[in-house]
Amino acid sequence: MKYVFFYDETEHSRKINLQTVTANNYCDNFITGIVGWKAKENECISDRYLAFEAKYDYRKKDGELKSQTMKTKDFRFGLASLNNHTIEFYEDLVSLFDEKIIIFFSVFSKIEYVISQLFVNYHNSMFVDIDYMKYAIIKAVNVYRPQNVIEAIYKEPQIFVNELRSFLEDRIIKNQANSILKEHENQAFEEILILLDDTEMPETLDWAYFAPFDGFQKLLTEMNIVNYRLMIDREGEEEHTLNAAINEGLQNVTEEDSREYVGLRMADMLIGLISRLMQSLKISLNGDYKDGKIKKTLLGSGWFALNQKQLDLYKKLYQIICGNNDHWYKSYAGIYSDDLVAFVALLQFMNHFSDAEEICSSKLEMQPEYYNAFVCERLSERYKIMGNKLPIDPIANDGKDFFIIKEVQWFIRILISSLSCHYIVDRMNFMFFRWDFHGMEPRW
């Protein structure tokens, strides 16, 4: 059985420098998407999408319907911001992605890429979890945006450690104003201060392209797909993305013009929608810490003031992201995946309502609190997963319910004939994600 896949990306920074990170439109998440299907379905899927494009011909730019037609301002309160005219466009778009279409997407923090390089010589041990340390630094930089630390990374790397140390010490003092809320954060910062002794600045801070393809390769293995073609939206003469895919072991990979392949345009539109919604959510959840005060940040109640069409669109998007083709490697992220967790938690939270009236009848003004508690629970589960340092993969290609620890596979093979012994992990504890990061030790 032959498959065809199409790759596109958004929020791509060719170079990660001070100007990039401090820009008003800077987005920390580098998001990629791949859509694909059985080759025999190509004509049917293409015809459906061409009909969709014809209906919205007025949205085209330079002859193409691209994700640039999606305006960030349209998602100020998520899908609740969409008016009756605009929502029809997104309803039609989302309806195109049925169970015949395979979806893969990845979300990686650009700050994480930098921090991981800075601490390349640090490794996990039985005494210290370096992944947690990196996570704490990445999150602190993303949330608090310490200007001196950010500038030091790019302008004066030799003083980066000192600036980071000063920031953490200052943050610990400010956090003491709310010791209960910030107890774990202060503990993490104190541990980092002990370990901040040896860093190496990377030679370059150009973006690394390999991670999404590492995840996609795992998805192909999981689905037992060997006969496929992967097409990448043409980027220019340097072909960094194409070379990264080939270096990760992918075969039959080519760069193509999106004007000639419907799949490339579909990947662009899907990942554009995910990116706009995720970015709007991130902005709404970011607190203002300029005054140094500690306070809880909640979504505005406007996010939950949904009519039935808006709620139904959330449910359809939930089905695409969390329901259809529920594969282990359907999504992929690094150590810092808070934004991805919050995004999927939003879809899960909205999906549990039977109708829009139920939201208001259960007190609209309380929904931000309910969602906040739900996200905190999901993040707590994520932290527990982060602490698991053994790689986990499906028991078999068709294994959908349980996963086995690789390091004990050989031991189980010896025991399986004489003992009823299985080392298994309930898949549902991992939601719909598989977090991994190429080149980081250890992998999980």
mmCIF file of C-alpha atoms in Angstrom, residues 45 48-49 52-53 91-98 101 266 320:
data_model
loop_
_atom_site.group_PDB
_atom_site.id
_atom_site.type_symbol
_atom_site.label_atom_id
_atom_site.label_comp_id
_atom_site.label_asym_id
_atom_site.label_seq_id
_atom_site.Cartn_x
_atom_site.Cartn_y
_atom_site.Cartn_z
ATOM 1 C CA ILE A 45 -9.397 14.104 -1.526
ATOM 2 C CA ARG A 48 -12.951 17.876 -2.305
ATOM 3 C CA TYR A 49 -10.248 20.390 -1.482
ATOM 4 C CA PHE A 52 -13.391 24.161 -1.055
ATOM 5 C CA GLU A 53 -10.853 26.487 -2.674
ATOM 6 C CA GLU A 91 -16.221 24.765 9.380
ATOM 7 C CA ASP A 92 -15.679 23.868 5.743
ATOM 8 C CA LEU A 93 -11.913 23.646 6.225
ATOM 9 C CA VAL A 94 -12.047 21.388 9.282
ATOM 10 C CA SER A 95 -14.683 19.158 7.670
ATOM 11 C CA LEU A 96 -12.178 18.214 4.954
ATOM 12 C CA PHE A 97 -9.993 16.309 7.425
ATOM 13 C CA ASP A 98 -11.777 13.009 7.908
ATOM 14 C CA ILE A 101 -6.374 11.705 6.254
ATOM 15 C CA MET A 266 -3.911 21.448 3.030
ATOM 16 C CA ILE A 320 -9.157 15.822 14.186
#
